[in-house]
């Protein structure tokens, strides 16, 4: 058990808390032309953290992740995207540009600041120049693909949204013709930038992400120029300039008006997701995994760790805080017949000593497991090495029981703490959708070192996830008060893999299993590697160190999917997820996992 204690103050009354290389997109050309003569520092490609646009971008990270993991973008990044699909997307970009040019014109008319007018004018001129390039695209491809690809519903929704915003059709705002003051008109300019800036930032983000997965030696990638335009310093700088303009236009707005801009920004991000998922693909795609799932044939076996995989704080910290907050003061006499408890000060000291000893011995144990030189991946060799860690975890748990620090915890206190436990962003939403999707035939299991399975059950009951199977240790209770004993079920890497294997073996053989394990620590390694798909959340240095020394490869999830898409044959037969390959995928959060399995 990882002894990580976060002592925080709780109120006493409630202690528990191969086609031809395509031309650049018109939108790229627009951006490049918009500020070709401006004095922008092209090296500064990251927006400032305190800017309005930057805050919104960070807040709505989920939408950018879902766009990145769309089948269209993954196929484009891999170079396997069919050219007709790409042409259709470019045609939609032209429809976008026409709407953007009109919206900029309306916004420029509303702005009452000369600098703002000039900045908006430059953006609009860049769009108009890009539209002129359309004729050259027609000549290069030999057809007017815009006429052959009429505007689709997703593009129409976004363009109508942008134009409606630029026309002042925003909730709580007067129509442009009825605005009383120049300041009221200026709000429309700010609202318009709020609806258009997300598109710029998203494409700048996609450009950098796709550039990072390009193989420098792959000179025949059909979309390399397209990616290069969006990742270019010019486009990145233009995006920053657009965000800076939004920030400046918003300076004098009230909190309520800023909330309106936030809603417009968020709506634009959601419309971008719809745009990418609306692109028609006739080719097989590696994601989302649910697309190829046949309920008559397949079963999804989803496994996850709990502490710091699902949670923000380790469960031992929660139990420690409950014990300390509810413990008697040193000068209090404890009632007869009740389980004798340490005082709060004694508990705090004991927890601290246990934590320090655990940390020091854990580091020593990890060091002793490492071979003198890095080895090639061998699952059995790693299994043997992790037996040392299993022995260590059992000794550490024995010390916790012997110390008596878990004595006297009230079951209701634990339950309330679990119900209020903060889970990682996206975790609950993903698991809810997985268990409710009958087509997936999903079985969800949590394998945890947590000392108290009731804490986990309470955490998931509040998210309507009672169907999740919990495999953890249990506190022993006497009349709803813990005795300090722990009923040990899962306390080591070996226990976890044995439970994993037992669950799989207990499945009927009428369906084909796809096994997935999500974890964050060394204790999860065997399960991560045994599963068909092992996904690591977080950045545990000990996990990386042990994995590296035993030949495990850690591959970021998005580049891994792009590689899989390249291997995906016309019939899908070349893309096989297989356990014990020595490859683990790393994800920055649950939104990445959601996109992998479910799409948007």
Coordinates of C-alpha atoms in Angstrom, one line a residue:
X1 CA 0.0 0.0 0.0
X2 CA 1.4 3.4 -1.0
X3 CA 1.5 5.5 2.2
X4 CA 0.8 9.0 0.9
X5 CA -0.8 11.2 3.6
X6 CA -2.3 14.5 2.7
X7 CA -3.3 16.2 5.9
X8 CA -5.9 18.8 5.3
X9 CA -8.2 20.7 7.6
X10 CA -11.8 19.5 7.8
X11 CA -14.7 21.2 9.6
X12 CA -15.5 19.5 12.9
X13 CA -19.2 19.2 12.2
X14 CA -18.5 17.3 9.0
X15 CA -15.1 15.8 9.0
X16 CA -15.3 14.0 5.6
X17 CA -14.9 15.4 2.6
X18 CA 0.1 7.7 -52.2
X19 CA -2.2 10.2 -53.9
X20 CA -0.7 13.5 -55.1
X21 CA 0.4 15.9 -52.4
X22 CA -2.6 18.1 -51.6
X23 CA -2.3 21.8 -51.5
X24 CA -2.5 23.6 -48.2
X25 CA -6.0 24.2 -46.7
X26 CA -7.4 27.6 -47.5
X27 CA -7.6 28.2 -43.7
X28 CA -3.9 27.7 -43.5
X29 CA -3.3 30.2 -46.2
X30 CA -5.6 32.6 -44.5
X31 CA -3.6 32.4 -41.3
X32 CA -0.3 32.8 -43.1
X33 CA -1.5 35.8 -45.0
X34 CA -3.2 37.5 -42.1
X35 CA -0.1 38.7 -40.3
X36 CA 2.6 38.3 -42.9
X37 CA 3.8 41.8 -42.2
X38 CA 3.1 42.0 -38.5
X39 CA 5.6 42.2 -35.7
X40 CA 4.8 38.9 -34.0
X41 CA 7.3 36.9 -32.0
X42 CA 7.0 33.7 -33.9
X43 CA 8.9 31.8 -31.3
X44 CA 6.1 32.3 -28.7
X45 CA 3.7 29.6 -29.6
X46 CA 2.2 29.1 -26.2
X47 CA -0.6 31.4 -24.9
X48 CA -0.1 33.1 -21.6
X49 CA -1.6 31.2 -18.7
X50 CA -3.5 34.2 -17.3
X51 CA -5.2 35.1 -20.6
X52 CA -8.9 34.5 -21.1
X53 CA -8.4 32.5 -24.3
X54 CA -5.7 30.4 -22.6
X55 CA -7.9 29.6 -19.6
X56 CA -10.8 28.5 -21.9
X57 CA -8.4 26.3 -23.9
X58 CA -7.2 24.6 -20.8
X59 CA -10.7 24.2 -19.4
X60 CA -12.0 22.6 -22.5
X61 CA -9.1 20.2 -23.0
X62 CA -11.5 17.3 -23.4
X63 CA -12.9 18.7 -26.7
X64 CA -9.4 19.1 -28.2
X65 CA -8.5 15.5 -27.2
X66 CA -11.7 14.1 -28.8
X67 CA -10.9 16.0 -32.0
X68 CA -7.3 14.7 -32.0
X69 CA -8.5 11.1 -31.6
X70 CA -11.1 11.3 -34.3
X71 CA -10.8 8.6 -37.0
X72 CA -10.3 11.4 -39.6
X73 CA -7.3 13.0 -37.8
X74 CA -5.7 9.6 -37.0
X75 CA -5.9 8.5 -40.6
X76 CA -4.6 11.9 -41.8
X77 CA -1.7 11.7 -39.4
X78 CA -0.9 8.1 -40.6
X79 CA -0.9 9.2 -44.2
X80 CA -3.5 6.6 -45.1
X81 CA -6.4 9.0 -45.4
X82 CA -8.2 8.5 -48.7
X83 CA -7.7 11.5 -51.0
X84 CA -11.4 11.9 -51.7
X85 CA -12.1 12.2 -48.0
X86 CA -9.4 14.9 -47.7
X87 CA -10.8 16.8 -50.7
X88 CA -14.2 16.8 -49.1
X89 CA -12.7 18.2 -45.9
X90 CA -11.0 21.0 -47.9
X91 CA -14.3 21.8 -49.5
X92 CA -15.8 22.3 -46.1
X93 CA -12.9 24.5 -45.2
X94 CA -13.9 26.8 -48.1
X95 CA -17.4 27.1 -46.7
X96 CA -15.9 27.9 -43.3
X97 CA -13.7 30.6 -44.8
X98 CA -16.6 32.4 -46.5
X99 CA -18.5 32.5 -43.2
X100 CA -15.3 33.6 -41.4
X101 CA -14.8 36.5 -43.8
X102 CA -18.3 37.7 -43.3
X103 CA -18.1 37.3 -39.5
X104 CA -14.8 39.3 -39.4
X105 CA -16.5 42.1 -41.5
X106 CA -19.3 42.3 -39.0
X107 CA -16.9 42.2 -36.0
X108 CA -14.7 45.0 -37.5
X109 CA -17.8 47.2 -37.9
X110 CA -18.6 46.7 -34.3
X111 CA -15.2 47.3 -32.8
X112 CA -14.7 50.9 -31.6
X113 CA -10.9 50.7 -31.1
X114 CA -8.7 51.5 -34.1
X115 CA -6.1 48.8 -33.2
X116 CA -8.8 46.2 -32.8
X117 CA -10.3 47.3 -36.2
X118 CA -6.9 47.0 -37.8
X119 CA -6.3 43.5 -36.3
X120 CA -9.7 42.2 -37.4
X121 CA -9.2 43.8 -40.9
X122 CA -5.9 41.9 -41.3
X123 CA -7.6 38.6 -40.4
X124 CA -10.4 39.2 -42.9
X125 CA -8.0 40.2 -45.7
X126 CA -6.1 37.0 -45.0
X127 CA -9.3 35.0 -45.4
X128 CA -10.2 36.8 -48.7
X129 CA -6.7 36.1 -50.1
X130 CA -7.1 32.4 -49.2
X131 CA -10.4 32.2 -51.0
X132 CA -8.7 33.5 -54.2
X133 CA -6.4 30.5 -54.0
X134 CA -9.4 28.3 -54.5
X135 CA -9.2 28.7 -58.3
X136 CA -5.7 27.4 -58.3
X137 CA -6.8 24.3 -56.3
X138 CA -9.5 23.7 -58.8
X139 CA -7.0 23.7 -61.6
X140 CA -4.5 21.5 -59.8
X141 CA -7.1 18.8 -59.0
X142 CA -9.0 19.2 -62.2
X143 CA -12.5 19.7 -60.7
X144 CA -14.4 22.1 -58.6
X145 CA -14.6 20.0 -55.5
X146 CA -16.4 22.6 -53.5
X147 CA -19.4 22.4 -55.9
X148 CA -19.2 18.7 -55.9
X149 CA -19.0 18.6 -52.1
X150 CA -21.9 20.8 -50.8
X151 CA -21.8 22.0 -47.3
X152 CA -22.5 19.2 -44.8
X153 CA -24.7 19.5 -41.7
X154 CA -21.8 19.9 -39.2
X155 CA -20.1 22.7 -41.3
X156 CA -23.5 24.4 -41.6
X157 CA -24.1 24.3 -37.9
X158 CA -20.7 25.9 -37.2
X159 CA -21.0 28.6 -39.9
X160 CA -24.6 29.5 -38.8
X161 CA -23.4 29.7 -35.3
X162 CA -20.5 32.0 -36.2
X163 CA -22.6 34.3 -38.3
X164 CA -25.4 34.4 -35.8
X165 CA -22.9 35.4 -33.1
X166 CA -21.4 38.1 -35.4
X167 CA -24.9 39.4 -36.1
X168 CA -25.5 39.9 -32.4
X169 CA -27.9 37.0 -32.0
X170 CA -26.5 36.2 -28.6
X171 CA -28.6 35.5 -25.6
X172 CA -29.0 38.6 -23.4
X173 CA -27.8 41.0 -26.2
X174 CA -29.8 43.5 -28.2
X175 CA -30.0 43.2 -31.9
X176 CA -27.1 45.2 -33.6
X177 CA -29.6 47.8 -35.0
X178 CA -30.9 48.5 -31.5
X179 CA -27.6 48.8 -29.6
X180 CA -27.5 52.1 -27.7
X181 CA -23.8 52.7 -27.3
X182 CA -20.5 51.9 -29.0
X183 CA -19.5 49.8 -26.0
X184 CA -22.5 47.5 -26.6
X185 CA -21.5 47.1 -30.2
X186 CA -17.9 46.2 -29.1
X187 CA -19.3 43.3 -27.1
X188 CA -20.4 41.8 -30.4
X189 CA -16.8 41.9 -31.6
X190 CA -15.6 40.1 -28.4
X191 CA -18.4 37.5 -28.7
X192 CA -17.5 36.9 -32.4
X193 CA -13.8 36.4 -31.5
X194 CA -14.9 34.0 -28.7
X195 CA -16.7 31.9 -31.3
X196 CA -13.9 31.9 -33.9
X197 CA -10.7 31.8 -31.8
X198 CA -11.2 28.1 -30.7
X199 CA -10.9 27.0 -34.4
X200 CA -7.6 28.7 -34.7
X201 CA -6.2 27.3 -31.5
X202 CA -7.5 23.8 -32.3
X203 CA -5.8 23.7 -35.7
X204 CA -2.6 25.1 -34.3
X205 CA -2.7 22.3 -31.6
X206 CA -3.5 19.6 -34.2
X207 CA -0.7 20.9 -36.4
X208 CA 1.9 20.5 -33.6
X209 CA 0.5 17.1 -32.5
X210 CA 0.6 15.7 -36.1
X211 CA 4.0 17.2 -36.8
X212 CA 5.4 15.3 -33.7
X213 CA 4.3 11.9 -35.2
X214 CA 5.7 12.5 -38.7
X215 CA 8.6 10.3 -39.5
X216 CA 11.4 12.6 -40.8
X217 CA 12.5 9.9 -43.3
X218 CA 9.0 9.6 -44.7
X219 CA 9.2 11.9 -47.6
X220 CA 6.1 10.6 -49.4
X221 CA 3.6 11.3 -46.7
X222 CA 0.7 12.8 -48.8
X223 CA -0.4 15.3 -46.1
X224 CA 3.0 16.5 -44.9
X225 CA 2.6 19.9 -46.5
X226 CA -0.8 20.3 -44.9
X227 CA 0.5 19.4 -41.5
X228 CA 3.5 21.6 -42.0
X229 CA 1.3 24.6 -42.7
X230 CA -0.7 24.2 -39.5
X231 CA 2.4 23.6 -37.4
X232 CA 4.3 26.5 -39.0
X233 CA 5.6 29.4 -36.9
X234 CA 3.4 31.7 -39.0
X235 CA 0.2 29.9 -38.1
X236 CA 1.1 29.5 -34.5
X237 CA 1.9 33.2 -34.3
X238 CA -1.4 34.1 -35.9
X239 CA -3.3 32.0 -33.5
X240 CA -1.6 33.8 -30.6
X241 CA -2.5 37.1 -32.1
X242 CA -6.1 36.1 -32.5
X243 CA -6.2 35.0 -28.8
X244 CA -4.5 38.3 -27.8
X245 CA -7.2 40.2 -29.6
X246 CA -9.9 38.2 -27.8
X247 CA -8.3 39.0 -24.5
X248 CA -8.1 42.7 -25.3
X249 CA -11.7 43.0 -26.4
X250 CA -12.8 41.2 -23.2
X251 CA -10.9 43.4 -20.7
X252 CA -13.8 45.7 -19.9
X253 CA -16.6 43.1 -19.9
X254 CA -18.5 42.1 -16.8
X255 CA -18.4 38.6 -15.2
X256 CA -21.7 37.8 -16.8
X257 CA -20.5 38.8 -20.3
X258 CA -17.3 36.8 -19.8
X259 CA -19.5 33.8 -19.0
X260 CA -21.2 34.3 -22.4
X261 CA -17.9 34.3 -24.2
X262 CA -17.0 31.1 -22.3
X263 CA -20.2 29.5 -23.5
X264 CA -19.6 30.6 -27.1
X265 CA -16.0 29.3 -26.9
X266 CA -17.2 25.9 -25.5
X267 CA -19.9 25.7 -28.2
X268 CA -17.4 26.3 -30.9
X269 CA -15.2 23.5 -29.5
X270 CA -18.1 21.1 -29.5
X271 CA -19.0 22.0 -33.1
X272 CA -15.4 21.3 -34.1
X273 CA -15.7 17.8 -32.7
X274 CA -18.9 17.3 -34.7
X275 CA -17.0 18.6 -37.8
X276 CA -14.2 16.0 -37.5
X277 CA -16.5 13.1 -36.8
X278 CA -18.8 14.1 -39.6
X279 CA -16.1 13.4 -42.2
X280 CA -17.2 10.3 -44.2
X281 CA -14.5 7.6 -44.1
X282 CA -15.0 4.4 -46.2
X283 CA -11.7 2.9 -45.1
X284 CA -11.2 0.7 -41.9
X285 CA -10.0 2.7 -38.9
X286 CA -8.4 1.6 -35.7
X287 CA -10.6 3.8 -33.5
X288 CA -12.9 4.0 -31.8
X289 CA -12.6 0.4 -30.7
X290 CA -16.3 0.2 -30.0
X291 CA -16.9 0.6 -33.8
X292 CA -15.6 -2.9 -34.6
X293 CA -17.1 -4.5 -31.5
X294 CA -19.6 -7.2 -32.4
X295 CA -21.8 -7.9 -29.4
X296 CA -22.6 -11.4 -30.7
X297 CA -18.9 -12.2 -30.8
X298 CA -17.0 -9.9 -28.5
X299 CA -16.7 -9.1 -24.8
X300 CA -14.9 -6.1 -23.3
X301 CA -13.0 -7.0 -20.1
X302 CA -12.1 -3.6 -18.5
X303 CA -9.7 -3.6 -15.5
X304 CA -8.4 -0.6 -13.6
X305 CA -6.4 0.3 -10.5
X306 CA -8.1 2.7 -8.1
X307 CA -5.6 4.8 -6.1
X308 CA -4.2 7.7 -8.3
X309 CA -5.6 6.0 -11.4
X310 CA -9.2 6.8 -10.7
X311 CA -8.6 9.1 -7.7
X312 CA -6.8 12.4 -7.2
X313 CA -5.6 11.4 -3.7
X314 CA -4.4 8.0 -2.5
X315 CA -7.0 6.2 -0.3
X316 CA -4.6 5.8 2.5
X317 CA -4.5 9.6 2.9
X318 CA -8.3 9.6 3.2
X319 CA -8.3 6.9 5.9
X320 CA -5.4 8.6 7.7
X321 CA -7.4 11.9 7.8
X322 CA -10.5 10.2 9.0
X323 CA -8.6 8.5 11.8
X324 CA -6.9 11.7 12.9
X325 CA -9.9 14.0 12.7
X326 CA -12.2 11.6 14.6
X327 CA -9.6 10.5 17.2
X328 CA -10.0 11.6 20.8
X329 CA -7.9 14.4 22.1
X330 CA -5.0 13.4 24.4
X331 CA -6.8 14.7 27.6
X332 CA -10.1 12.9 26.9
X333 CA -11.1 9.8 28.7
X334 CA -12.5 7.1 26.3
X335 CA -15.8 5.4 27.2
X336 CA -15.6 1.9 28.5
X337 CA -16.5 -0.9 26.1
X338 CA -15.3 1.0 23.0
X339 CA -12.2 0.1 21.1
X340 CA -9.3 1.9 22.6
X341 CA -7.8 4.5 20.2
X342 CA -4.7 6.6 20.0
X343 CA -5.0 10.3 20.5
X344 CA -5.0 12.5 17.4
X345 CA -1.5 13.7 18.0
X346 CA -0.2 10.1 18.5
X347 CA -2.0 9.1 15.3
X348 CA -0.4 11.9 13.3
X349 CA 3.0 11.0 14.6
X350 CA 2.5 7.3 13.9
X351 CA 1.2 7.8 10.4
X352 CA 4.1 10.0 9.7
X353 CA 6.6 7.4 10.9
X354 CA 4.9 4.7 8.9
X355 CA 4.8 6.8 5.8
X356 CA 8.5 7.7 6.0
X357 CA 9.6 4.1 6.6
X358 CA 7.4 3.0 3.7
X359 CA 8.9 5.5 1.3
X360 CA 12.5 4.8 2.3
X361 CA 12.1 1.0 2.1
X362 CA 10.0 1.2 -1.1
X363 CA 12.8 3.0 -2.9
X364 CA 15.4 0.5 -1.6
X365 CA 13.1 -2.4 -2.8
X366 CA 12.8 -0.9 -6.3
X367 CA 16.6 -0.4 -6.5
X368 CA 17.2 -4.0 -5.4
X369 CA 14.9 -5.3 -8.2
X370 CA 16.7 -3.7 -11.0
X371 CA 19.2 -5.8 -13.0
X372 CA 22.8 -4.7 -13.4
X373 CA 22.0 -3.9 -17.1
X374 CA 18.8 -3.3 -19.0
X375 CA 17.3 -6.5 -20.4
X376 CA 15.1 -7.5 -23.3
X377 CA 11.4 -7.9 -22.4
X378 CA 10.6 -11.2 -20.8
X379 CA 7.3 -11.4 -18.8
X380 CA 8.4 -14.3 -16.6
X381 CA 11.6 -12.6 -15.6
X382 CA 9.7 -9.4 -14.6
X383 CA 7.2 -11.6 -12.7
X384 CA 10.0 -13.1 -10.6
X385 CA 11.5 -9.7 -9.9
X386 CA 8.2 -8.3 -8.7
X387 CA 7.9 -11.0 -6.1
X388 CA 10.3 -8.9 -4.1
X389 CA 7.9 -6.0 -4.2
X390 CA 5.1 -8.3 -3.1
X391 CA 7.0 -9.4 0.0
X392 CA 7.7 -5.8 0.8
X393 CA 4.1 -4.7 0.5
X394 CA 2.9 -7.5 2.8
X395 CA 5.5 -6.5 5.5
X396 CA 4.4 -2.8 5.2
X397 CA 0.7 -3.8 5.6
X398 CA 1.6 -5.9 8.7
X399 CA 3.2 -2.9 10.3
X400 CA 0.1 -0.8 9.7
X401 CA -2.1 -3.5 11.4
X402 CA 0.3 -3.9 14.3
X403 CA 0.4 -0.1 14.8
X404 CA -3.3 0.1 15.5
X405 CA -3.8 3.3 13.5
X406 CA -6.9 1.9 11.8
X407 CA -8.7 1.2 15.0
X408 CA -12.0 2.9 15.7
X409 CA -12.9 4.2 12.3
X410 CA -16.6 4.5 11.9
X411 CA -18.2 2.9 8.9
X412 CA -20.5 5.8 8.2
X413 CA -17.6 8.2 8.2
X414 CA -15.8 6.1 5.7
X415 CA -18.9 5.9 3.5
X416 CA -19.4 9.7 3.5
X417 CA -15.7 10.2 2.7
X418 CA -16.0 7.8 -0.3
X419 CA -19.1 9.5 -1.6
X420 CA -17.2 12.8 -1.6
X421 CA -14.0 11.4 -3.0
X422 CA -12.8 13.4 -6.0
X423 CA -12.1 11.2 -9.0
X424 CA -9.9 12.0 -12.0
X425 CA -11.5 14.2 -14.6
X426 CA -13.5 12.0 -17.1
X427 CA -13.2 8.7 -15.1
X428 CA -16.8 8.5 -13.9
X429 CA -18.2 9.6 -17.2
X430 CA -16.2 7.0 -19.1
X431 CA -17.0 4.1 -16.8
X432 CA -20.7 5.1 -16.8
X433 CA -20.8 4.9 -20.6
X434 CA -18.9 1.7 -20.7
X435 CA -21.2 -0.2 -18.3
X436 CA -24.4 1.3 -19.8
X437 CA -23.5 0.4 -23.4
X438 CA -25.1 -3.0 -23.8
X439 CA -23.5 -3.6 -27.1
X440 CA -20.0 -3.8 -25.5
X441 CA -20.9 -6.7 -23.1
X442 CA -18.5 -5.0 -20.7
X443 CA -17.4 -6.3 -17.4
X444 CA -15.6 -3.7 -15.3
X445 CA -13.3 -4.7 -12.5
X446 CA -11.2 -2.6 -10.1
X447 CA -8.1 -4.3 -8.6
X448 CA -6.9 -2.2 -5.7
X449 CA -4.4 -2.3 -2.8
X450 CA -6.9 -0.1 -0.9
X451 CA -7.4 -1.2 2.7
X452 CA -11.1 -0.6 2.6
X453 CA -13.3 -1.8 -0.3
X454 CA -16.2 0.0 1.3
X455 CA -14.5 3.3 0.5
X456 CA -14.3 2.4 -3.2
X457 CA -17.9 1.1 -3.3
X458 CA -19.1 4.4 -1.8
X459 CA -17.0 6.4 -4.3
X460 CA -18.7 4.7 -7.2
X461 CA -22.2 4.4 -5.8
X462 CA -22.5 8.2 -6.1
X463 CA -21.7 7.9 -9.8
X464 CA -24.3 5.2 -10.3
X465 CA -21.6 2.6 -10.8
X466 CA -22.8 -0.1 -8.4
X467 CA -22.2 -2.7 -11.2
X468 CA -18.4 -2.2 -11.1
X469 CA -16.8 -5.3 -9.5
X470 CA -14.5 -4.3 -6.6
X471 CA -11.5 -6.5 -5.7
X472 CA -9.7 -5.0 -2.7
X473 CA -8.9 -5.5 0.9
X474 CA -11.5 -5.0 3.6
X475 CA -11.4 -3.4 7.1
X476 CA -12.8 -5.6 9.9
X477 CA -15.7 -4.0 11.7
X478 CA -17.3 -4.6 15.1
X479 CA -20.6 -2.9 15.4
X480 CA -19.7 -0.5 12.6
X481 CA -16.4 0.4 14.2
X482 CA -13.1 -0.9 12.7
X483 CA -11.0 -3.2 14.8
X484 CA -7.8 -2.2 13.1
X485 CA -7.5 -5.5 11.3
X486 CA -7.4 -5.8 7.5
X487 CA -8.8 -8.7 5.6
X488 CA -6.2 -9.1 3.0
X489 CA -7.2 -10.0 -0.6
X490 CA -5.1 -7.8 -2.9
X491 CA -1.9 -6.4 -1.4
X492 CA 0.8 -7.0 -4.0
X493 CA 1.5 -7.2 -7.8
X494 CA 1.3 -11.0 -7.6
X495 CA -2.1 -10.8 -5.9
X496 CA -3.3 -8.5 -8.6
X497 CA -2.2 -10.7 -11.5
X498 CA -3.6 -13.8 -9.9
X499 CA -7.0 -12.0 -9.5
X500 CA -6.8 -10.8 -13.1
X501 CA -6.1 -14.3 -14.4
X502 CA -8.8 -15.8 -12.2
X503 CA -11.4 -13.4 -13.5
X504 CA -10.5 -14.0 -17.2
X505 CA -10.5 -17.8 -16.6
X506 CA -14.0 -17.5 -15.1
X507 CA -15.5 -16.0 -18.2
X508 CA -17.5 -18.2 -20.5
X509 CA -15.9 -19.1 -23.7
X510 CA -18.9 -18.1 -25.9
X511 CA -17.3 -14.8 -26.7
X512 CA -13.9 -13.4 -27.6
X513 CA -12.4 -11.2 -24.9
X514 CA -10.6 -7.9 -25.4
X515 CA -8.8 -7.3 -22.1
X516 CA -7.8 -3.8 -21.0
X517 CA -6.0 -2.7 -17.9
X518 CA -5.5 0.9 -16.8
X519 CA -3.0 1.6 -14.0
X520 CA -0.4 4.0 -12.7
X521 CA 2.2 2.1 -10.6
X522 CA 4.7 -0.7 -10.5
X523 CA 2.1 -2.8 -8.7
X524 CA 0.1 -2.7 -11.9
X525 CA 2.9 -3.7 -14.3
X526 CA 2.1 -7.4 -14.6
X527 CA -1.6 -6.8 -15.3
X528 CA -0.8 -3.9 -17.7
X529 CA 1.5 -6.2 -19.7
X530 CA -0.8 -9.3 -19.5
X531 CA -3.8 -7.3 -20.9
X532 CA -4.4 -7.0 -24.7
X533 CA -4.2 -3.2 -24.1
X534 CA -2.3 -1.8 -21.2
X535 CA -2.7 1.9 -20.6
X536 CA -0.6 3.9 -18.0
X537 CA -2.0 7.1 -16.5
X538 CA 0.3 9.5 -14.8
X539 CA 4.1 9.7 -14.7
X540 CA 5.3 7.3 -12.0
X541 CA 9.1 7.4 -12.1
X542 CA 9.4 4.0 -10.4
X543 CA 7.1 2.5 -13.0
X544 CA 9.2 3.9 -15.8
X545 CA 12.4 2.8 -14.2
X546 CA 11.4 -0.8 -13.6
X547 CA 9.8 -1.0 -17.0
X548 CA 12.8 0.4 -18.8
X549 CA 15.2 -2.0 -17.1
X550 CA 13.0 -5.0 -18.0
X551 CA 12.5 -4.1 -21.7
X552 CA 9.1 -2.5 -21.5
X553 CA 8.3 0.1 -24.2
X554 CA 6.2 3.1 -23.2
X555 CA 4.4 4.6 -26.2
X556 CA 2.2 7.7 -26.0
X557 CA -1.3 6.7 -27.0
X558 CA -1.9 9.0 -29.9
X559 CA 1.4 8.1 -31.8
X560 CA 0.7 4.5 -31.0
X561 CA -2.7 4.7 -32.6
X562 CA -1.2 6.4 -35.7
X563 CA 1.3 3.5 -36.0
X564 CA -1.6 1.0 -35.6
X565 CA -3.5 2.8 -38.4
X566 CA -0.5 2.5 -40.7
X567 CA -0.5 -1.2 -40.1
X568 CA -4.3 -1.5 -40.5
X569 CA -4.9 -3.6 -43.7
X570 CA -7.8 -3.1 -46.0
X571 CA -9.7 -5.9 -44.2
X572 CA -8.5 -4.9 -40.7
X573 CA -6.6 -8.1 -40.2
X574 CA -3.2 -6.4 -39.6
X575 CA -4.3 -4.5 -36.5
X576 CA -4.1 -6.9 -33.6
X577 CA -4.0 -5.9 -29.9
X578 CA -2.0 -8.6 -28.1
X579 CA -1.0 -9.0 -24.5
X580 CA 2.6 -9.6 -23.3
X581 CA 4.0 -7.7 -26.3
X582 CA 6.1 -5.6 -23.9
X583 CA 4.4 -2.4 -25.1
X584 CA 2.4 -0.1 -22.8
X585 CA 0.5 3.0 -23.9
X586 CA 0.6 6.2 -21.9
X587 CA -2.3 8.6 -21.6
X588 CA -2.5 12.0 -20.1
X589 CA -6.0 11.4 -18.7
X590 CA -9.3 9.6 -19.0
X591 CA -10.4 11.7 -21.9
X592 CA -7.8 10.0 -24.1
X593 CA -9.1 6.6 -23.0
X594 CA -12.7 7.7 -23.7
X595 CA -11.8 8.8 -27.2
X596 CA -9.9 5.5 -27.9
X597 CA -12.9 3.3 -26.9
X598 CA -16.0 5.4 -27.5
X599 CA -15.0 8.3 -29.8
X600 CA -17.0 11.4 -29.0

